[in-house]
Amino acid sequence: METKSIMIVGVGGQGTLLASKLLGRLLLGRGFDVKVSEVHGMSQRGGSVVTYVRWGEKVYSPVIDKGQADVILSFELLEAARWTEYLKPGGRMITNTQQMNPMPVITGAMAYPQDLERKLRAAGIDLDALDALSLAERAGSSKAVNIVLMGRLSRWFDFTEAEWLEAIAQSVPPKFLEMNQRAFRLGRDA
Amino acid sequence: MKQLMLGNEAVARGLYEAGCAFVSSYPGTPSTEITEAAAKYPEIYAEWAPNEKVAMEAAFGASLAGRRSFCGMKHVGLNVAADPLFTISYTGVNAGMVIAVADDAGMHSSQNEQDSRHYARAAKLPMLEPADSAESLAFAKLAYELSERFDTPVILKMCTRIAHSQSVVEPGERREYPPRPYEKNPGKYIMMPGNAKRRHPVVEERLQKLKEWAETAPINRVEPGQDRTLGILTSSTSYQYVKEACGDAYPVLKLGMVWPLPERKIREFAETVEQLVVVEELDSFLQDYCLGLGLAVTGEVSFPAVDELTPNQVAYELTRTHPVGVKLDVEIPPRPPVMCAGCPHRGLFYTLKKNNLTVLGDIGCYTLGAVAPLGAMDSTICMGASISGLHGFNKASGGESEGRTVAVIGDSTFMHSGVTGLINAAYNESNSTVIILDNSITGMTGHQQNPTTGFNLKGDPCTKIDLESLCRAVGIRRVRVVDPYDLAACDQVVREELAAAEPSVIISRRPCALLKYVKHPGPISSDPGKCVGCKSCMKIGCPAISIAEGKAVIDNTLCTGCGVCAQLCKFEALGGRKEG
């Protein structure tokens, strides 16, 4: 099979690494060759962060370049707009509609672009936008945004719900498991 | 069983399987996880050293004592450790010694993007360069075999994309090696001129033997291709991008050892293809070697010496085409990294900015004090350069700058190489004011312990170096401690120490807001009835504060309740602590 590529983008501290690790393990379990690439260090301090997940019979590059992503999963709306160019023509973009102001917007030096959902669709992007923050809060914690989004991404794969929930159980502390499973289902079914 | 591992974790696994018994490193992105992962194996003694030079010397000592040893560092760390490196090359080893260096092309978290391959050539040492996690594990083990067989330290060169990518590995078992007995051997281990003169030819002979080994080593492999119009010489991530772009179309000579280079193998490979092309990141290291052999390389293909290579760049150079995505016609504000909400450095940097001071900075999270709106930094060079730089600055200005210039340096960076600069300031009597930003952890690289925290790499309590006593011991009489959340106190202490007629150290002390044990009071509230929209609170660049409809708004998911903003509000619109 052709190598598939997913980019997970967001803001440092949103938990994008957990999502990519979880996905990597599931894909490895299916017998694929898998590469998951992360960025550590300075970029994590509230900056724009990217992780790449690639799988297939044989995966070479650990990173994804422009025009190569089958799916972009974005944890924040502006980040979805930032990384659009990395999407393959006809690829799917799943984004949280949550908006987090970057420092140039906070200081008033620049404006947060308006109407991004419409503009993304107008550019011909197959967009699936959801309010993952509200869903996470409904599940019990605003910190579960990443699991809500994993739930939404799960629709793109043919893993069973049980397989996903098992992978989540291996990745989150037991005391938060029930809440995270709720968050996953809300993202998957909403 | 197959599993996904970071390249760095795979190196650690390789150390474990090779029977490595001793690890000493200083953290640095992208190398840190090697040592953190190695520390999880109970069979390996692992420690954080105060700096890379100490780490390398400790690893050499362990090798001398007969145990396989390791030290890991980022590219700029190897500059710090270059002194022992060049001479350990002369002495060779007793038990195997491996040095990992992780380059950061693209400068994801670094102050420069030097190409560490030059060190292998300059120090006349073998350098292995893996292209994924499986090779990271295998090459770490191979490095020990080479180290003992050829009596040399071996460098394992990582880069961000290999170090921080997970790929599939199959871990094996650990093999224990009995300690090699230490035997006194002054001619080999005491590098005074007479002995060193006899060792240098040994180093040159060793390099020739390693070169012979490289000619037939399976890690330097030719992968066949049908189309012989091009033949590609490459390694590391560049190899992955070549295969991504061209598959098995062209013959590829994939190097696992990038120094010394297999001259005959490269010549023979070049003869089988019409055009030899070198694909490599940063400097033209392999290409220059080929040119030196008189080989015609590259043709129409060229790669820049700046920034990391990308798959599309390689695809374009080799195939004159690459994938294209959809560009959005919208101006996207950048999202640079920022100091976290509740960061203890913020209050101190606000004080420096307010007093319009010249600030010689250093390496750590606090380098973010350089960006707007704080903008309270004038220079950042390398670990420790703040204090020594301040001394020179003050001396050169004839004392004129002493009352309005400071150095800022973190606790870990101070222990790394700041203390020697402080000794210089005391000894050579510059009236310098040094601020140690003591957040009780090595923050930037992701919370590593250091000599001032009271805990070791394994998390066990250990000797805690007392910063105040240390500063006094090196001759600084004025040592003050201040809480950076207290703006009035910061302002007073900074002014007093700048005015004092002798060198002083201000320790700005509060633990990193992200440390798990730090309890925060919780978000403060903003009162839109009292807020007049003066934006005083915006001067500190806190990501938890923004202005909406002319009023300050607190982001409850980010605010820790540190109260620094509240101290700037003259209208009591921001709740929480009220001071000043």
mmCIF file of C-alpha atoms in Angstrom, chain B residues 85-92 116-127 150-155 199-211 257 259-260 285:
data_model
loop_
_atom_site.group_PDB
_atom_site.id
_atom_site.type_symbol
_atom_site.label_atom_id
_atom_site.label_comp_id
_atom_site.label_asym_id
_atom_site.label_seq_id
_atom_site.Cartn_x
_atom_site.Cartn_y
_atom_site.Cartn_z
ATOM 1 C CA LEU B 85 37.612 14.893 22.837
ATOM 2 C CA PHE B 86 40.754 15.737 20.915
ATOM 3 C CA THR B 87 43.057 14.196 23.488
ATOM 4 C CA ILE B 88 41.000 11.100 24.291
ATOM 5 C CA SER B 89 41.454 10.483 20.589
ATOM 6 C CA TYR B 90 45.192 10.168 21.361
ATOM 7 C CA THR B 91 44.901 7.986 24.470
ATOM 8 C CA GLY B 92 42.226 5.701 23.109
ATOM 9 C CA SER B 116 29.264 18.055 13.893
ATOM 10 C CA ARG B 117 30.782 15.831 11.199
ATOM 11 C CA HIS B 118 33.694 18.261 11.115
ATOM 12 C CA TYR B 119 34.597 17.168 14.656
ATOM 13 C CA ALA B 120 35.106 13.573 13.549
ATOM 14 C CA ARG B 121 37.554 14.662 10.883
ATOM 15 C CA ALA B 122 39.295 17.206 13.103
ATOM 16 C CA ALA B 123 39.669 14.836 16.066
ATOM 17 C CA LYS B 124 40.414 11.881 13.747
ATOM 18 C CA LEU B 125 37.658 9.768 15.222
ATOM 19 C CA PRO B 126 35.173 7.352 13.677
ATOM 20 C CA MET B 127 31.604 8.678 13.390
ATOM 21 C CA PHE B 150 40.351 -0.053 17.227
ATOM 22 C CA ASP B 151 41.104 1.433 20.673
ATOM 23 C CA THR B 152 39.212 4.655 20.058
ATOM 24 C CA PRO B 153 36.232 6.610 21.312
ATOM 25 C CA VAL B 154 33.456 6.418 18.713
ATOM 26 C CA ILE B 155 31.046 9.253 17.916
ATOM 27 C CA ARG B 199 50.615 8.624 20.203
ATOM 28 C CA HIS B 200 49.862 10.895 17.254
ATOM 29 C CA PRO B 201 51.216 8.426 14.647
ATOM 30 C CA VAL B 202 49.140 5.723 16.360
ATOM 31 C CA VAL B 203 46.054 7.903 15.783
ATOM 32 C CA GLU B 204 46.913 8.307 12.085
ATOM 33 C CA GLU B 205 47.461 4.554 11.670
ATOM 34 C CA ARG B 206 44.182 3.870 13.439
ATOM 35 C CA LEU B 207 42.385 6.160 11.030
ATOM 36 C CA GLN B 208 43.809 4.197 8.081
ATOM 37 C CA LYS B 209 42.688 0.913 9.650
ATOM 38 C CA LEU B 210 39.230 2.322 10.229
ATOM 39 C CA LYS B 211 39.151 3.457 6.633
ATOM 40 C CA MET B 257 29.864 5.681 8.823
ATOM 41 C CA TRP B 259 34.182 9.352 8.957
ATOM 42 C CA PRO B 260 36.593 8.007 7.894
ATOM 43 C CA PHE B 285 31.120 17.464 3.922
#
